[in-house]
Coordinates of C-alpha atoms in Angstrom, one line a residue:
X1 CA -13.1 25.8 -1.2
X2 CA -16.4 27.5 -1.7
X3 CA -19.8 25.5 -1.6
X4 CA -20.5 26.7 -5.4
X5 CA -17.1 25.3 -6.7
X6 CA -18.2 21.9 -4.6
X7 CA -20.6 21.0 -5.9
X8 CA -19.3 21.7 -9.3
X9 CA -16.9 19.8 -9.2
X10 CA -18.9 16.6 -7.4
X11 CA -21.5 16.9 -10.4
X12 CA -19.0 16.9 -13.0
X13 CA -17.1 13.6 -11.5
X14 CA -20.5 12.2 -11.4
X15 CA -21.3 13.1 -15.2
X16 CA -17.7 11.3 -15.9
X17 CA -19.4 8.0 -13.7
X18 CA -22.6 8.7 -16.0
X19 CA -20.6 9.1 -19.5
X20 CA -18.6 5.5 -18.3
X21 CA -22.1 3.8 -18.6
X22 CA -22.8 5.2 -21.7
X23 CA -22.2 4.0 -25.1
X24 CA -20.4 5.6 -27.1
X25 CA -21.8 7.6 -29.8
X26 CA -25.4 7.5 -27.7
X27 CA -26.5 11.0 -26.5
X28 CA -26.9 12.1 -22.7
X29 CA -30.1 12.8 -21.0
X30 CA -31.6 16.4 -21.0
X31 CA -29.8 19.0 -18.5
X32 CA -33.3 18.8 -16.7
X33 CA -32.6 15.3 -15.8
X34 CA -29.3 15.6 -15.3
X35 CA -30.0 18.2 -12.5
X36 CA -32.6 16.4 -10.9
X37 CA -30.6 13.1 -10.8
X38 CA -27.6 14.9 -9.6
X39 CA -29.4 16.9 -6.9
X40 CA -27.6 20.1 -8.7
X41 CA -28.9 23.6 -10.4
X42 CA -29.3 23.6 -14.1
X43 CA -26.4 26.1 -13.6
X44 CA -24.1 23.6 -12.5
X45 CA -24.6 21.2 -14.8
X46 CA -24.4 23.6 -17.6
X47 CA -21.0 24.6 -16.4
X48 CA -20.0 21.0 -16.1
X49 CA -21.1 20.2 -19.4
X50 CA -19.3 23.0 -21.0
X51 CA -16.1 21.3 -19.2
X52 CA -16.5 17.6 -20.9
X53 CA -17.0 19.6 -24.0
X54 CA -13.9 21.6 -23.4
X55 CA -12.1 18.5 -22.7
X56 CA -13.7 16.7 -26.0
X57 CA -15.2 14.1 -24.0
X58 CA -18.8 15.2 -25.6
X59 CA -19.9 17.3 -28.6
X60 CA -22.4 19.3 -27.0
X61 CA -24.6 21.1 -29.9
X62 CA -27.9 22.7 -28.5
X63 CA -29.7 20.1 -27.0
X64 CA -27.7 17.4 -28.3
X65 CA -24.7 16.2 -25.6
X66 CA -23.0 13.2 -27.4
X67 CA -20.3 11.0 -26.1
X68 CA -17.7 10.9 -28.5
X69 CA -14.7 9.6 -26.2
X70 CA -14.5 7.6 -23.1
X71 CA -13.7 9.4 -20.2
X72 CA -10.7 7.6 -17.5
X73 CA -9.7 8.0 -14.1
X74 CA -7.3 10.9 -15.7
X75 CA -10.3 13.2 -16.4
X76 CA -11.7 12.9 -12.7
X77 CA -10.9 16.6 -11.1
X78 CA -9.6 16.6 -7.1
X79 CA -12.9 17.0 -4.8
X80 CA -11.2 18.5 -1.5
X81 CA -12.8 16.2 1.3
X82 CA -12.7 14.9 4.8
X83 CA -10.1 12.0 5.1
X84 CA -12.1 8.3 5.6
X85 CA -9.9 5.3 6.4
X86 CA -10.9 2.5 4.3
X87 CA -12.2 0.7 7.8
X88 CA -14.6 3.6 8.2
X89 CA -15.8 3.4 4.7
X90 CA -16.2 -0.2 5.1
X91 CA -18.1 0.1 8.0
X92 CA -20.7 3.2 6.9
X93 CA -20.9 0.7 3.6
X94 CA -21.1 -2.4 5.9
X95 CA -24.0 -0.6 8.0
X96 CA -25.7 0.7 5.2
X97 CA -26.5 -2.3 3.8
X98 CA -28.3 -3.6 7.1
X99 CA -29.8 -0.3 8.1
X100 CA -31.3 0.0 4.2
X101 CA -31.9 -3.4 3.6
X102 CA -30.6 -2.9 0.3
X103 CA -31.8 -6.5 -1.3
X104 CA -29.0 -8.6 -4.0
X105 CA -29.1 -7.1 -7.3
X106 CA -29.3 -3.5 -6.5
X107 CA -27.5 -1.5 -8.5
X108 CA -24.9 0.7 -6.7
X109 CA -25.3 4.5 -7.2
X110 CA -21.5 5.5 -7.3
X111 CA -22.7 9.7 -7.6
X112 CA -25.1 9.2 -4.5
X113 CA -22.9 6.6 -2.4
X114 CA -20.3 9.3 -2.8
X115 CA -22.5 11.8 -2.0
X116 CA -24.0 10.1 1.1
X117 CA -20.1 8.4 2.8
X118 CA -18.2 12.2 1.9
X119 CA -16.0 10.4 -0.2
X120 CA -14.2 11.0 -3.5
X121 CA -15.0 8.6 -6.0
X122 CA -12.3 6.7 -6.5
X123 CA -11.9 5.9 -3.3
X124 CA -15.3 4.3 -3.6
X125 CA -14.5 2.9 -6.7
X126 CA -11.2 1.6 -5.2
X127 CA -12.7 0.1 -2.1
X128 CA -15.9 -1.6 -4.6
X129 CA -13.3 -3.4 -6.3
X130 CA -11.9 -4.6 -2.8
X131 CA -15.1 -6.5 -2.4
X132 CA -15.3 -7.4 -5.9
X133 CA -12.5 -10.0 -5.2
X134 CA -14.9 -12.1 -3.4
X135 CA -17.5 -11.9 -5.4
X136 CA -19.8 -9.4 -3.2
X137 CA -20.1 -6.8 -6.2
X138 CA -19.2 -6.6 -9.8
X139 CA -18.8 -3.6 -12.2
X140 CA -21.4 -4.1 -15.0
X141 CA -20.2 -4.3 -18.7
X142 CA -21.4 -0.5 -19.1
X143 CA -20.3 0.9 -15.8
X144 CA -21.6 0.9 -12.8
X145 CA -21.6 -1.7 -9.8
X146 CA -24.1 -3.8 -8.8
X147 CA -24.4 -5.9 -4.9
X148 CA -24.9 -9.4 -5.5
X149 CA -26.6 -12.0 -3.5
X150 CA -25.1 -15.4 -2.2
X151 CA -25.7 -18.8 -2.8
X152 CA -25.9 -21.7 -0.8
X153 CA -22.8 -22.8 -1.3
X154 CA -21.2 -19.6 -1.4
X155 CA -22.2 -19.4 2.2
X156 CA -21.3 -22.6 3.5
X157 CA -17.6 -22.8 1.8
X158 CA -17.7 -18.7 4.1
X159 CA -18.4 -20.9 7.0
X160 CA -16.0 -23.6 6.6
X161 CA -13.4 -21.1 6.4
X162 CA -14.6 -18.6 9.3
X163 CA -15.0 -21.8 11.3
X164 CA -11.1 -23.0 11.3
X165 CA -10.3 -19.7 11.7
X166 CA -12.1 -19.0 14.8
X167 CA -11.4 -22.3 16.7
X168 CA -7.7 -22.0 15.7
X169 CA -8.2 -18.2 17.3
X170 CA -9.9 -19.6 20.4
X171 CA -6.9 -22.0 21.0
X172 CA -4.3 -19.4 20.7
X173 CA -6.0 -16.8 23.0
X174 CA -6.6 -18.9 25.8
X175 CA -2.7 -19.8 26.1
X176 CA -1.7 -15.3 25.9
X177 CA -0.4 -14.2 29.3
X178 CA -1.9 -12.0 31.6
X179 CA -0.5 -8.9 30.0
X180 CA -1.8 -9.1 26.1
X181 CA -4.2 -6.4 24.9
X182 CA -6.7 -8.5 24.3
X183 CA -8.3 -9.4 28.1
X184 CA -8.7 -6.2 28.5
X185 CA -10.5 -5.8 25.0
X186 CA -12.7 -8.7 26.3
X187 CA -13.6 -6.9 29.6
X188 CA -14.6 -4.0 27.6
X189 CA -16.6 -6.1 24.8
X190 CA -18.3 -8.0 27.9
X191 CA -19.3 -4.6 30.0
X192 CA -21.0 -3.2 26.0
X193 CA -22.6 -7.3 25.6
X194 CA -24.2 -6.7 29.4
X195 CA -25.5 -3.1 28.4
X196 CA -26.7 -3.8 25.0
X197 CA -28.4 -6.7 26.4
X198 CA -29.9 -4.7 29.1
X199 CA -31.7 -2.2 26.5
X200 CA -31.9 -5.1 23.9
X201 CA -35.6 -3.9 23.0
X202 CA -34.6 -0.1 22.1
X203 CA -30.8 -1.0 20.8
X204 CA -30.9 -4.2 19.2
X205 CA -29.9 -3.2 15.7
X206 CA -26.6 -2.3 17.5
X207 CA -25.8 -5.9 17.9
X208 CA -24.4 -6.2 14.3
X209 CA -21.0 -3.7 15.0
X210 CA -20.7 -5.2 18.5
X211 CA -20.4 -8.5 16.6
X212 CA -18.1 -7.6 14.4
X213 CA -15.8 -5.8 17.0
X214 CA -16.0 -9.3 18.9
X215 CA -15.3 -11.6 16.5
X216 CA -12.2 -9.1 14.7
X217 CA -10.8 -9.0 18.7
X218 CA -10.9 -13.1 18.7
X219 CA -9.3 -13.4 15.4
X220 CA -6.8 -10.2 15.9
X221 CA -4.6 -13.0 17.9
X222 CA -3.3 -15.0 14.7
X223 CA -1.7 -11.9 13.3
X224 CA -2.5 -13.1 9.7
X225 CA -2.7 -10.9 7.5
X226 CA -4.8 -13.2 4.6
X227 CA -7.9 -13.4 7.4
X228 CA -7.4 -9.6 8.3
X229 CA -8.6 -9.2 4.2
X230 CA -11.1 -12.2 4.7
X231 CA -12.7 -10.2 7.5
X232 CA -13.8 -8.1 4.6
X233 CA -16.4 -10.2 2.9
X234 CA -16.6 -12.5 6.4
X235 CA -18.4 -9.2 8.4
X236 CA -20.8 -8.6 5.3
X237 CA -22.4 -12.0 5.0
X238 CA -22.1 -12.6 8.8
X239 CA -22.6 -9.5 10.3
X240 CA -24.8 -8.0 8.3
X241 CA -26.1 -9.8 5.6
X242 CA -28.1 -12.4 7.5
X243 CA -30.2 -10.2 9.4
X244 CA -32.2 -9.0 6.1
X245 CA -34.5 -11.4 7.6
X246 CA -36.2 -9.2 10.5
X247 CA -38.5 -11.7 11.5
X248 CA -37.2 -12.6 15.0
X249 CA -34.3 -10.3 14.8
X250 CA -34.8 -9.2 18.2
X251 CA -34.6 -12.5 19.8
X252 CA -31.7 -13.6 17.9
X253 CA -29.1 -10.8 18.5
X254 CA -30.5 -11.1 22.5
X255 CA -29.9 -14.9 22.0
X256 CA -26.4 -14.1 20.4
X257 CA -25.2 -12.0 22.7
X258 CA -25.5 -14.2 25.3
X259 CA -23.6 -16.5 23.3
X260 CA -21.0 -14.3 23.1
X261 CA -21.1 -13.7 27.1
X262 CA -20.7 -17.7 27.3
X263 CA -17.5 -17.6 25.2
X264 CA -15.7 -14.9 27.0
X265 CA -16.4 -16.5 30.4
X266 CA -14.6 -19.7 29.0
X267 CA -11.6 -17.8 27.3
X268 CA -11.3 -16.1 30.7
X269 CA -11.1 -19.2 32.0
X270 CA -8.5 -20.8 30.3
X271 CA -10.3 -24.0 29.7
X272 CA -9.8 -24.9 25.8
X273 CA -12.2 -27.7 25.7
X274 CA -14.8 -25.4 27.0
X275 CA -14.1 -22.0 25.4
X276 CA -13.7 -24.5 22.0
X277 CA -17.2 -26.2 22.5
X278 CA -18.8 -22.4 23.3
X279 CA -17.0 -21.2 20.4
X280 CA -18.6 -24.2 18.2
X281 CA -22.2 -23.8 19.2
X282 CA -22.2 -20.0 18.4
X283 CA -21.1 -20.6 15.3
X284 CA -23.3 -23.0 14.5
X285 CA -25.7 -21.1 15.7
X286 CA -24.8 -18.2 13.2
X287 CA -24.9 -20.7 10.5
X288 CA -28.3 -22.0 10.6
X289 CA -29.9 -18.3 11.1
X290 CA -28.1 -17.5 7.9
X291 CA -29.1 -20.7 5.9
X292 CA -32.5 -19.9 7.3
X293 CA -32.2 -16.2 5.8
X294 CA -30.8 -17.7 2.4
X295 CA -34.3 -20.1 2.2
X296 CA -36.6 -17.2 3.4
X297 CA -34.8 -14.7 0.3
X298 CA -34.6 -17.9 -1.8
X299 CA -30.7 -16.9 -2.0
X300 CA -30.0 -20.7 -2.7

């Protein structure tokens, strides 16, 4: 598919996101704006126009573009793209979020997070309401989605979940034979903990995905598919969302990642009671530096 007929039709699934926020009746900005918000030529947008005209989704009369229908998932055209498994979304979502420090109550750009994963929008749209279910984001009564910040207790009921399912993960791996996939997973996780920590002062904003890839390994034993979903909204408030708070975000992932060195000795070990009490104090730990994050962004 040529470039031209792209971006054409990328800027006229993002006018149908633009129109969905729009009342109807109300009038759409000026094809200058347009084209400047959508990162398009005026020629694009013309021709884009001309097709929610076509399609009677405006009245377009001069300088006059009025909604006078609202558009559905049915007037979306095909934007031929690269195919993104929902984990990789998640994850370039999941690490934009930390990289950006995109703060609670942003509103999400649907056209420009589209844009900037390469993916079509309802597969963004799709995966936005995945997280919706937990109350991460919600779609705003005129369109649009917007990240939301977490409450005290929000974060504490997380925990109390995460917690029984860790321990209970804990307790099965330690009694897997020799042969399951996950010792060897845990030999490689423990050779990337031991390099990360040995270039901790040039790579420590790395620690977040090597957390997450540590703790899904752990949990991948129960074979339950309810926490494989939970992992979802557990890897953005764990994983991510905590470390908005840069202050000592150095020492902590160096701190954590010893922790995590302590646990896989003990499940190597065998030894419930001690892989259990290793387990325990990381988590804890993990707990307080995210109710310390909460008080700092007054998230309570």
């Amino acid at each position: 598919m040529a470039r031209t007929d792209e971006r054409f039709r990328e800027a006229y699934n993002a006018l149908i996101d633009i129109c969905s926020s729009v009342p109807l009746g109300d009038s759409l900005p000026s094809e200058a704006a347009l084209s400047k918000r959508l990162d398009v030529s005026r020629t694009v947008i013309r021709s884009a126009l001309n097709r929610l005209n076509d399609v009677a989704i405006i009245r377009w009369n001069g300088r006059d573009k009025r909604l006078i229908r609202e558009p559905d998932k049915t007037d979306l055209i095909d934007v031929p793209t690269e195919t993104m498994s929902n984990d990789e979304l998640e994850r370039r979502f999941l690490n934009w979020v930390l990289r950006f420090d995109v703060p609670p109550g942003t509103s999400l750009n649907v056209s420009e997070m589209c844009r900037q994963f390469h993916v079509p929008a309802h597969a963004l749209h799709e995966f936005l309401a995945s997280l919706s279910r937990f109350g991460l984001v919600e779609r705003r009564p005129k369109g649009g989605w917007q990240l939301l910040g977490f409450t005290r207790e929000y974060a504490v009921e997380l925990f109390e979940l995460r917690t029984m399912i860790e321990l209970n993960a804990v307790s099965r791996l330690v009694q897997l034979p020799e042969d399951h996939p996950v010792w060897s997973q845990l030999d490689e996780l423990e050779c990337e903990h031991e390099a990360l920590a040995a270039q901790i002062d040039e790579r420590y904003n790395d620690f977040s995905v090597l957390d997450e890839r540590f703790h899904t390994a752990l949990d991948s034993v129960t074979h339950n598919r309810f926490i494989a979903e939970l992992q979802k909204v557990i890897a953005l408030v764990f994983y991510y969302h905590y470390q908005w708070d840069k202050r000592d975000e150095r020492e902590r992932n160096e701190a954590a990642i010893q922790e995590h060195l302590a646990l896989i000795k003990a499940l190597k070990s065998r030894d419930e009671t001690t892989a259990l009490k290793a387990a325990r104090h990381h988590l804890n730990t993990s707990k307080k530096t995210l109710m310390s994050s909460l008080k700092t962004h007054n998230h309570q």
